[in-house]
Amino acid sequence: QVRLVESGGGSVQAGGSLTLSCAASGNTYRNTYMGWFRQAPGKEREGVALISTAGGRTSYADSVKGRFTISQDKAKNSVYLQMDSLTPEDTAIYYCAASISVWSIQLIGPDFDYWGQGTQVTVSS
């Protein structure tokens, strides 16, 4: 089992920045990918970014490319999401996720095996 705990959410004005953190514990050695997803009220869950734990390969949703950056600190079993130039459309609950797949995965929910409880991000105009 892998436990994921997000932190760093909050309220910010449009144009501002936030950094989300996700601390993983448990059998983290099995994690091959870490990702961030978000879900806004009335909308489906959306993949935001992923990173491969071994090689650091990253992938982003088109909606956040150039504004968000995913990174990891293997020593701390943590993954981060730096969010810049935030807009009200970025308002959502953000979830950290982990995959133990040995194959290449996509930024979609079914490819991930473990999920955190989420942290709220609110961007006001």
PDB file of C-alpha atoms in Angstrom:
ATOM      1  CA  GLN A   1       0.000   0.000   0.000  1.00  0.00           C
ATOM      2  CA  VAL A   2       1.002   3.564  -0.631  1.00  0.00           C
ATOM      3  CA  ARG A   3      -0.335   6.538   1.306  1.00  0.00           C
ATOM      4  CA  LEU A   4      -0.361   9.967  -0.302  1.00  0.00           C
ATOM      5  CA  VAL A   5      -0.892  13.219   1.564  1.00  0.00           C
ATOM      6  CA  GLU A   6      -1.255  16.513  -0.278  1.00  0.00           C
ATOM      7  CA  SER A   7      -0.587  19.959   1.135  1.00  0.00           C
ATOM      8  CA  GLY A   8      -0.125  23.508  -0.061  1.00  0.00           C
ATOM      9  CA  GLY A   9      -3.574  24.306  -1.353  1.00  0.00           C
ATOM     10  CA  GLY A  10      -5.243  27.599  -0.614  1.00  0.00           C
ATOM     11  CA  SER A  11      -6.677  30.756  -2.091  1.00  0.00           C
ATOM     12  CA  VAL A  12      -4.826  33.032  -4.462  1.00  0.00           C
ATOM     13  CA  GLN A  13      -5.658  35.833  -6.833  1.00  0.00           C
ATOM     14  CA  ALA A  14      -5.480  35.398 -10.581  1.00  0.00           C
ATOM     15  CA  GLY A  15      -1.932  35.657 -11.822  1.00  0.00           C
ATOM     16  CA  GLY A  16      -0.550  34.311  -8.591  1.00  0.00           C
ATOM     17  CA  SER A  17       1.338  31.128  -7.790  1.00  0.00           C
ATOM     18  CA  LEU A  18       0.991  28.144  -5.504  1.00  0.00           C
ATOM     19  CA  THR A  19       3.087  25.062  -4.901  1.00  0.00           C
ATOM     20  CA  LEU A  20       1.403  21.803  -3.981  1.00  0.00           C
ATOM     21  CA  SER A  21       3.286  19.033  -2.218  1.00  0.00           C
ATOM     22  CA  CYS A  22       2.553  15.337  -2.000  1.00  0.00           C
ATOM     23  CA  ALA A  23       4.272  13.134   0.558  1.00  0.00           C
ATOM     24  CA  ALA A  24       4.245   9.419  -0.144  1.00  0.00           C
ATOM     25  CA  SER A  25       4.707   6.704   2.450  1.00  0.00           C
ATOM     26  CA  GLY A  26       4.453   2.937   2.572  1.00  0.00           C
ATOM     27  CA  ASN A  27       5.677   0.787  -0.296  1.00  0.00           C
ATOM     28  CA  THR A  28       6.879   3.773  -2.286  1.00  0.00           C
ATOM     29  CA  TYR A  29       9.600   1.725  -3.996  1.00  0.00           C
ATOM     30  CA  ARG A  30       6.856   0.341  -6.230  1.00  0.00           C
ATOM     31  CA  ASN A  31       5.844   3.751  -7.555  1.00  0.00           C
ATOM     32  CA  THR A  32       6.835   4.123 -11.200  1.00  0.00           C
ATOM     33  CA  TYR A  33       4.885   7.294 -11.903  1.00  0.00           C
ATOM     34  CA  MET A  34       3.483  10.103  -9.804  1.00  0.00           C
ATOM     35  CA  GLY A  35       0.794  12.439 -11.019  1.00  0.00           C
ATOM     36  CA  TRP A  36      -1.488  15.322 -10.232  1.00  0.00           C
ATOM     37  CA  PHE A  37      -5.158  15.434 -11.135  1.00  0.00           C
ATOM     38  CA  ARG A  38      -7.853  17.973 -10.444  1.00  0.00           C
ATOM     39  CA  GLN A  39     -11.609  18.104 -10.315  1.00  0.00           C
ATOM     40  CA  ALA A  40     -13.651  21.279 -10.460  1.00  0.00           C
ATOM     41  CA  PRO A  41     -17.282  21.410  -9.287  1.00  0.00           C
ATOM     42  CA  GLY A  42     -19.569  19.857 -11.873  1.00  0.00           C
ATOM     43  CA  LYS A  43     -16.677  18.721 -14.034  1.00  0.00           C
ATOM     44  CA  GLU A  44     -14.926  15.434 -14.610  1.00  0.00           C
ATOM     45  CA  ARG A  45     -11.556  14.683 -13.110  1.00  0.00           C
ATOM     46  CA  GLU A  46      -8.730  15.979 -15.296  1.00  0.00           C
ATOM     47  CA  GLY A  47      -5.136  14.833 -15.482  1.00  0.00           C
ATOM     48  CA  VAL A  48      -2.754  17.737 -14.893  1.00  0.00           C
ATOM     49  CA  ALA A  49       0.789  16.373 -14.910  1.00  0.00           C
ATOM     50  CA  LEU A  50       2.813  13.226 -14.378  1.00  0.00           C
ATOM     51  CA  ILE A  51       6.438  12.352 -13.769  1.00  0.00           C
ATOM     52  CA  SER A  52       8.248   9.049 -14.042  1.00  0.00           C
ATOM     53  CA  THR A  53      10.019   8.289 -10.806  1.00  0.00           C
ATOM     54  CA  ALA A  54      13.010   6.659 -12.458  1.00  0.00           C
ATOM     55  CA  GLY A  55      13.849   8.947 -15.357  1.00  0.00           C
ATOM     56  CA  GLY A  56      11.966  12.106 -14.476  1.00  0.00           C
ATOM     57  CA  ARG A  57      10.009  12.139 -17.742  1.00  0.00           C
ATOM     58  CA  THR A  58       7.140  14.584 -17.494  1.00  0.00           C
ATOM     59  CA  SER A  59       3.855  15.055 -19.281  1.00  0.00           C
ATOM     60  CA  TYR A  60       1.326  17.872 -18.968  1.00  0.00           C
ATOM     61  CA  ALA A  61      -2.227  18.603 -19.920  1.00  0.00           C
ATOM     62  CA  ASP A  62      -2.438  21.204 -22.657  1.00  0.00           C
ATOM     63  CA  SER A  63      -4.373  23.486 -20.330  1.00  0.00           C
ATOM     64  CA  VAL A  64      -1.405  23.858 -17.963  1.00  0.00           C
ATOM     65  CA  LYS A  65       1.622  23.596 -20.262  1.00  0.00           C
ATOM     66  CA  GLY A  66       4.011  26.449 -19.711  1.00  0.00           C
ATOM     67  CA  ARG A  67       2.376  27.392 -16.409  1.00  0.00           C
ATOM     68  CA  PHE A  68       2.683  24.312 -14.185  1.00  0.00           C
ATOM     69  CA  THR A  69       5.802  22.314 -13.359  1.00  0.00           C
ATOM     70  CA  ILE A  70       5.888  18.880 -11.741  1.00  0.00           C
ATOM     71  CA  SER A  71       9.008  17.800  -9.884  1.00  0.00           C
ATOM     72  CA  GLN A  72      10.094  15.208  -7.369  1.00  0.00           C
ATOM     73  CA  ASP A  73      12.458  14.736  -4.456  1.00  0.00           C
ATOM     74  CA  LYS A  74      13.200  11.038  -4.251  1.00  0.00           C
ATOM     75  CA  ALA A  75      15.001  11.361  -0.927  1.00  0.00           C
ATOM     76  CA  LYS A  76      11.841  12.785   0.607  1.00  0.00           C
ATOM     77  CA  ASN A  77       9.437  10.543  -1.348  1.00  0.00           C
ATOM     78  CA  SER A  78       7.693  13.685  -2.417  1.00  0.00           C
ATOM     79  CA  VAL A  79       6.334  15.195  -5.585  1.00  0.00           C
ATOM     80  CA  TYR A  80       5.500  18.838  -6.170  1.00  0.00           C
ATOM     81  CA  LEU A  81       3.355  20.894  -8.498  1.00  0.00           C
ATOM     82  CA  GLN A  82       4.484  24.467  -9.031  1.00  0.00           C
ATOM     83  CA  MET A  83       1.564  26.448 -10.408  1.00  0.00           C
ATOM     84  CA  ASP A  84       2.169  29.875 -11.919  1.00  0.00           C
ATOM     85  CA  SER A  85      -0.041  32.357 -13.743  1.00  0.00           C
ATOM     86  CA  LEU A  86      -3.099  30.880 -12.111  1.00  0.00           C
ATOM     87  CA  THR A  87      -6.535  31.659 -13.474  1.00  0.00           C
ATOM     88  CA  PRO A  88     -10.022  31.119 -12.010  1.00  0.00           C
ATOM     89  CA  GLU A  89     -10.325  28.135 -14.359  1.00  0.00           C
ATOM     90  CA  ASP A  90      -7.630  26.413 -12.277  1.00  0.00           C
ATOM     91  CA  THR A  91      -9.946  26.350  -9.261  1.00  0.00           C
ATOM     92  CA  ALA A  92     -10.430  22.720  -8.258  1.00  0.00           C
ATOM     93  CA  ILE A  93      -9.560  20.045  -5.766  1.00  0.00           C
ATOM     94  CA  TYR A  94      -6.108  18.778  -6.653  1.00  0.00           C
ATOM     95  CA  TYR A  95      -5.243  15.140  -6.087  1.00  0.00           C
ATOM     96  CA  CYS A  96      -1.897  13.397  -5.959  1.00  0.00           C
ATOM     97  CA  ALA A  97      -1.747   9.918  -7.459  1.00  0.00           C
ATOM     98  CA  ALA A  98       0.762   7.106  -7.798  1.00  0.00           C
ATOM     99  CA  SER A  99       1.074   4.330 -10.346  1.00  0.00           C
ATOM    100  CA  ILE A 100       2.925   1.043  -9.984  1.00  0.00           C
ATOM    101  CA  SER A 101       2.592   0.155 -13.647  1.00  0.00           C
ATOM    102  CA  VAL A 102       5.662  -1.332 -15.274  1.00  0.00           C
ATOM    103  CA  TRP A 103       4.429  -0.086 -18.624  1.00  0.00           C
ATOM    104  CA  SER A 104       4.241   3.415 -20.018  1.00  0.00           C
ATOM    105  CA  ILE A 105       1.074   5.116 -18.807  1.00  0.00           C
ATOM    106  CA  GLN A 106      -1.118   8.015 -19.783  1.00  0.00           C
ATOM    107  CA  LEU A 107      -2.331  10.935 -17.760  1.00  0.00           C
ATOM    108  CA  ILE A 108      -5.668   9.298 -17.032  1.00  0.00           C
ATOM    109  CA  GLY A 109      -7.189   8.149 -13.777  1.00  0.00           C
ATOM    110  CA  PRO A 110      -7.431   4.416 -14.490  1.00  0.00           C
ATOM    111  CA  ASP A 111      -3.652   4.234 -15.011  1.00  0.00           C
ATOM    112  CA  PHE A 112      -3.043   5.233 -11.394  1.00  0.00           C
ATOM    113  CA  ASP A 113      -3.373   2.954  -8.396  1.00  0.00           C
ATOM    114  CA  TYR A 114      -3.224   5.129  -5.288  1.00  0.00           C
ATOM    115  CA  TRP A 115      -4.795   8.491  -4.525  1.00  0.00           C
ATOM    116  CA  GLY A 116      -4.546  11.172  -1.911  1.00  0.00           C
ATOM    117  CA  GLN A 117      -7.469  12.929  -0.273  1.00  0.00           C
ATOM    118  CA  GLY A 118      -7.039  16.130  -2.228  1.00  0.00           C
ATOM    119  CA  THR A 119      -6.305  19.755  -1.486  1.00  0.00           C
ATOM    120  CA  GLN A 120      -8.445  22.719  -2.503  1.00  0.00           C
ATOM    121  CA  VAL A 121      -7.074  25.413  -4.778  1.00  0.00           C
ATOM    122  CA  THR A 122      -9.210  28.511  -5.276  1.00  0.00           C
ATOM    123  CA  VAL A 123      -8.232  31.258  -7.695  1.00  0.00           C
ATOM    124  CA  SER A 124     -10.185  34.498  -7.543  1.00  0.00           C
ATOM    125  CA  SER A 125     -10.419  37.055 -10.296  1.00  0.00           C
TER     126      SER A 125
END
